[in-house]
Each structure stands twice: as structure tokens, then as C-alpha cells.
C-alpha atoms as one frame of an Amber mdcrd trajectory, in Angstrom:
protein
  33.594  43.182 -49.988  34.347  41.229 -53.156  34.096  37.467 -52.922  35.371
  34.586 -55.008  33.711  33.530 -58.267  32.125  30.514 -56.601  30.689  32.409
 -53.620  27.348  34.237 -53.431  27.959  37.925 -54.068  26.466  40.777 -52.078
  24.566  41.908 -55.180  22.306  38.886 -54.702  20.502  40.665 -51.862  18.178
  42.804 -53.999  17.562  39.974 -56.470  16.534  37.650 -53.652  14.172  40.135
 -52.038  12.326  40.396 -55.361  11.649  36.658 -55.039  10.077  36.810 -51.580
   8.171  39.976 -52.512   6.631  38.113 -55.446   5.685  35.100 -53.315   4.233
  37.333 -50.598   2.173  39.353 -53.080   0.830  36.183 -54.706   0.112  34.542
 -51.358  -1.314  37.774 -50.001  -4.197  37.512 -52.474  -5.393  34.488 -50.457
  -5.250  35.975 -46.955  -8.433  35.227 -45.044 -10.027  32.940 -47.658  -9.497
  29.735 -45.656  -7.584  27.881 -48.395  -4.020  27.239 -47.272  -3.120  25.059
 -50.278  -4.444  27.696 -52.663  -2.280  30.306 -50.940   0.755  28.050 -50.925
   0.305  27.130 -54.575   0.124  30.782 -55.623   3.239  31.626 -53.608   5.142
  28.618 -54.983   4.340  29.578 -58.588   5.491  33.161 -58.013   8.648  32.133
 -56.168   9.591  29.616 -58.855   9.035  32.174 -61.635  11.163  34.845 -59.988
  13.901  32.452 -58.830  14.494  31.592 -62.487  15.694  35.180 -63.076  18.243
  35.305 -60.231  21.920  35.348 -61.253  23.099  32.188 -59.557  23.286  28.453
 -60.088  21.073  27.213 -57.270  19.783  23.870 -56.095  16.894  23.575 -53.644
  18.228  21.504 -50.764  15.547  22.496 -48.252  12.130  22.522 -49.889   8.693
  22.717 -48.321   5.436  20.939 -48.985   6.242  17.239 -48.870   5.414  16.786
 -45.208   2.056  18.511 -45.702   1.302  17.049 -49.168   1.030  20.646 -50.363
   2.414  22.504 -53.413   6.176  22.668 -53.258   9.529  23.624 -54.661  11.061
  20.165 -54.452  14.442  19.108 -53.109  16.951  18.861 -55.938  15.118  21.366
 -58.133  17.527  23.637 -60.008  16.778  27.338 -59.665  18.377  30.545 -60.917
  19.474  31.495 -64.411  22.443  29.114 -64.309  25.125  31.801 -64.127  27.288
  32.914 -61.215  27.906  31.188 -57.923  26.815  27.647 -57.124  24.472  27.837
 -54.147  22.342  25.822 -51.773  18.827  27.237 -51.555  16.276  26.832 -48.763
  12.747  27.953 -49.530   9.468  28.385 -47.738   7.127  30.330 -50.037   4.788
  30.718 -47.061   5.955  30.049 -43.530   2.493  29.950 -41.991   0.032  28.763
 -44.638  -2.670  28.345 -42.001  -1.947  31.840 -40.705  -2.407  33.154 -44.240
  -5.624  31.220 -44.798  -7.100  32.495 -41.544  -5.712  36.044 -41.763  -3.653
  35.612 -38.579  -0.386  37.440 -37.844   3.196  36.342 -38.570   2.940  34.685
 -42.007   6.107  35.239 -44.057   7.656  34.297 -47.359  11.242  33.235 -46.697
  14.316  32.282 -48.675  17.881  31.475 -47.660  20.972  31.003 -49.816  24.479
  29.809 -48.990  27.465  28.343 -50.776  26.950  24.925 -52.392  27.210  22.010
 -49.991  26.936  24.050 -46.786  23.325  23.423 -45.689  22.559  20.443 -43.459
  20.774  17.524 -45.126  18.122  16.215 -42.698  17.430  13.128 -44.847  13.643
  13.440 -44.791  13.365  13.991 -41.035  10.768  16.732 -41.100  10.855  17.817
 -37.456  13.473  18.805 -34.922  13.591  19.906 -31.304  14.862  23.492 -31.170
  16.256  26.085 -28.829  16.865  29.609 -30.149  18.100  32.583 -28.145  20.062
  35.788 -28.644  23.759  36.646 -28.325  23.720  37.248 -24.556  23.068  33.600
 -23.686  24.362  31.922 -26.834  27.416  30.405 -25.126  25.526  29.309 -22.013
  22.515  27.303 -23.159  22.554  23.619 -24.054  19.599  21.683 -25.451  20.651
  18.663 -23.361  20.100  20.543 -20.113  16.742  20.578 -18.303  14.427  23.361
 -19.458  14.523  24.980 -16.023  18.310  25.202 -16.061  18.410  26.732 -19.537
  15.805  29.324 -18.565  17.739  30.345 -15.476  20.925  30.630 -17.547  19.116
  32.878 -20.032  17.696  35.006 -17.207  21.165  35.401 -15.716  22.717  36.311
 -19.076  20.017  38.903 -19.764  20.042  40.246 -16.205  16.341  39.485 -15.826
  14.227  37.818 -13.203  12.993  34.387 -14.217   9.384  35.650 -14.172  10.368
  38.201 -16.834  11.522  35.522 -19.306   9.146  34.951 -22.252   9.318  31.595
 -24.021   7.826  31.379 -27.497   6.454  27.941 -28.347   4.152  26.438 -30.963
   0.662  25.669 -29.665   0.742  21.881 -30.038  -0.361  18.963 -27.843   3.177
  17.578 -27.997   4.360  20.641 -26.084   2.248  20.114 -22.975   5.252  18.720
 -21.013   7.383  21.685 -22.155   4.740  24.165 -21.048   4.479  22.532 -17.641
   8.266  22.713 -17.165   8.477  26.312 -18.389   5.780  27.482 -16.013   7.141
  25.384 -13.141  10.493  27.135 -13.663   8.724  30.486 -13.209   8.922  31.696
 -16.811   6.090  32.766 -19.122   4.827  31.136 -22.302   3.970  32.959 -25.512
   2.106  30.685 -27.909   2.203  30.867 -31.687  -0.109  28.913 -33.982   2.502
  28.459 -36.740   5.503  30.263 -38.174   8.500  29.434 -36.038  10.949  31.122
 -38.437   9.558  34.469 -37.321   9.546  33.139 -33.751  13.198  32.117 -33.917
  14.229  35.502 -35.295  12.231  37.253 -32.572  14.073  35.178 -29.952  17.479
  36.198 -31.335  16.753  39.810 -32.209  17.027  42.713 -29.770  14.000  44.790
 -28.912  11.388  42.022 -28.945   9.522  40.592 -25.978  10.769  37.069 -26.772
  13.784  35.686 -24.905  13.887  32.143 -26.264  12.080  29.845 -28.662  11.680
  26.236 -27.544   9.933  23.099 -28.744   9.555  20.858 -31.768   9.070  22.437
 -35.175   9.968  21.916 -38.809  13.526  20.953 -39.757  13.424  23.093 -42.939
  12.403  26.097 -40.840  15.290  25.373 -38.472  17.846  25.490 -41.267  16.337
  28.685 -42.697  16.437  30.211 -39.208  20.102  29.241 -38.877  20.897  31.406
 -41.930  19.281  34.364 -40.166  21.093  33.623 -36.901  24.391  33.839 -38.807
  23.671  37.537 -39.312  21.858  38.285 -36.055  24.185  36.528 -33.648  22.728
  34.255 -31.033  22.327  30.518 -31.435  19.994  27.849 -32.698  20.447  24.328
 -31.390  18.488  21.418 -32.805  18.037  17.689 -32.436  16.296  15.590 -35.088
  12.859  14.346 -33.996  11.543  11.535 -36.241   7.783  11.075 -36.129   7.723
   7.361 -37.036   9.890   4.244 -36.933  10.257   4.472 -40.707  11.520   8.046
 -40.520  13.832   7.114 -37.658  15.333   4.266 -39.675  15.851   6.550 -42.685
  17.787   8.947 -40.493  19.928   6.172 -39.017  20.594   4.717 -42.497  21.713
   8.182 -43.614  24.257   8.244 -40.783  22.512  10.651 -38.419  23.073  10.440
 -34.689  19.620  11.195 -33.307  21.082  12.172 -29.931  23.421  14.752 -31.457
  22.751  18.420 -30.763  23.193  20.389 -33.977  24.511  23.931 -33.645  24.102
  26.942 -35.919  27.344  26.039 -37.698  26.202  22.442 -38.145  22.973  23.537
 -39.790  24.750  26.024 -42.089  28.534  25.750 -42.318  29.014  28.791 -44.582
  29.820  32.246 -43.256  28.566  33.758 -46.499  24.819  33.274 -46.596  21.690
  35.320 -47.117  18.325  35.307 -45.389  15.393  37.166 -46.942  11.785  37.433
 -45.769   8.722  39.433 -46.825   5.648  39.805 -44.625   2.368  38.336 -45.825
   0.293  39.154 -42.745   1.283  41.688 -40.099   3.628  40.322 -37.449   6.281
  40.945 -34.834   8.991  41.095 -37.510   7.366  42.639 -40.589   4.190  44.288
 -41.863   2.041  42.224 -44.153   1.023  42.934 -47.754  -1.151  46.042 -48.016
  -3.172  47.640 -50.812  -3.494  51.374 -51.429  -4.495  53.405 -54.485  -3.860
  50.568 -56.968  -0.498  49.870 -55.354   0.693  46.854 -53.411   2.927  47.651
 -50.447   5.424  45.171 -48.995   7.991  45.149 -46.210  10.997  42.839 -46.257
  14.137  42.083 -44.294  17.443  41.117 -45.922  20.397  39.742 -43.963  23.894
  38.869 -45.126  26.133  37.007 -42.712  29.475  37.885 -44.333  29.019  41.577
 -43.532  26.535  41.173 -40.678  24.274  43.629 -42.481  20.530  43.715 -41.848
  18.362  45.835 -44.118  14.635  46.559 -44.171  13.201  47.071 -47.656   9.941
  48.923 -48.309   8.384  47.946 -51.643   5.755  49.811 -53.641   4.403  47.821
 -56.594   1.928  48.697 -59.341  -1.088  46.430 -58.794  -1.852  45.786 -62.471
   1.600  44.324 -63.092   0.740  41.428 -60.746  -2.476  40.384 -62.519  -1.022
  37.007 -63.530  -0.751  36.061 -59.847  -4.219  37.370 -58.968  -6.419  35.000
 -56.976  -8.867  33.255 -59.297 -12.415  33.265 -57.897
């Protein structure tokens, strides 16, 4: 299980989960208070502080916040203690800031790490069209096909009737045509308000009631999801979706083919990457932050693609040691 000096080592797993635990605990203080930027800012501060202690030489290549004008770990920011492997880092201190602010399910703190130079650079195109499904149909689906055809291929691969197929999709006006096609094909829709990292993992993971995630969501979230798919199996396919002529021109100037369908291996070329998430609010994937007898309880998932290992980590933290991240009234 040893890897080269320039590759992320398996011992990173526990160090990385400490980072998402910290961000989730800090963000968890803001659950239900209606202030998504306050929550995000607290999670960013905690994630930045704990990333500085991790034994790697990391650069944030997928940061969050710019598209929402919210607090952020910015692209190009150096993280880690400067020792060990050189790594690309994708961060989302809170995937689902609105979910956190409103106390709604499926908010996560997420972090992904891979070898330097292996994460896709979207060149400031903040959204992409996505299709995510599990291993059974991974070799059959194609984002260029009509929705109906992809859904029937998934049903066939999973040995299900089409009316048993559940499609997870963000609840957005832009998805009205998708919803019409999904329902016309005979499949069901399962709406989520935000948080399509958790949705993508649910679509790829066994034992959920989600067969596929479809629709247009964040490009950073797509690349983070690709790191998880590397461990889970399945596939994510994406196509850049500029929201303005200016954004479109930036993508073209950067050499992107906007008609190209990006695969899991296009989004993350490394076979040695980590995905880590800690629940902030309860969800399909993880329990949220809980408080009991002056303790803070967390649940996290850690995946490593090189070994295909998936671990669930239960954390029990002394409440007083997190006072510096306490929500200020």
C-alpha cells in the first residue's frame, strides 16, 4: 500500500477527516439561523485553520464562494504544512449553505484531494450539465442521448421497471424541461433544494432510493463528486454550461470544447485520490452535527480510490475545545 514520495499517502485519510469535522462543527453552530454567509464564513475559517496542519503541499484548484460572492477558500491558495506530497485540493466547506441556514437535510462539508495537476480546470465556468449513476449502468449511459433513452438503459441495467426509476434533480426553473422529459419517460423525480454532491453519491451508491442524478449544477461540486465516484464505481458525465456570453467566451479562450462530454477520468485523472465529507444536517448519506452532554457528535465518510476503501468515522468531540468557532450572537 506504499506510494511514491510525490503521491498522497493513505495516512492522509484521518488528517483530512479532521478538516471536514472542523468545518462541519463550525458551520453546525449556524444551522437554522437563516444566515447562509455566516455559516459559510465560519466553516471556511475552520477548514482553512485545520488544512494548515495537514501533512501535504496542497493548492486549492477547486474553491467555492466566488459564484455566490460568499466567503471562500480561493483558487490558487496554498494549503497544508508544506511537507509531503504535492496535491490538488477541491473544497466546499458547506455544500448546501441554504440547507444549513434553514435547517434542511443533506448539508455537508466536503474535501477532495488528488495528485498535483490531475483535477480538471473549468476556467471559471461555474455550472455544468451532469449525469451520475452507479456501476450497473456506467458503461451504458451517455449524456448526449435523449433523457428517455438514458432512463430506459438505466432501468434495463438495474433490472427495474421504468416506473421504479428515481431521478434526483435540483429544484430549479431551468430544470422544467428535464422534469417534463423524465415524467414523460415514465420515471419519477426526487427534488433536492441544494447539495448535489450528496445527490451524486446517492445515485452511485448501493442501497439508496436514487438511481440517477441529472440536471445542471455546480462545476466544483461535479469535480468533487468525481473523486468520490473513483472509489464508489459508477460514472459522472458532465458538459460545461456557461451562464453568460462572457463566461462562454472565457471557456472558449481557455480551449474548452463546450460540446464535449467530460467523463469521470476527465474530471479527475488520478487513480489515487481522497474524498471526505462530514454531515452538517441529517441526510441520506450522513447524520448531521449533534450535541449531547457537552459533547459534539459528528459522522463522516472517507473514501480512497487507490484501495477502493470506504470508511465511516464517528467523532466525539469535547464542546469546550471548539469555543473559538462558536457562533457569535
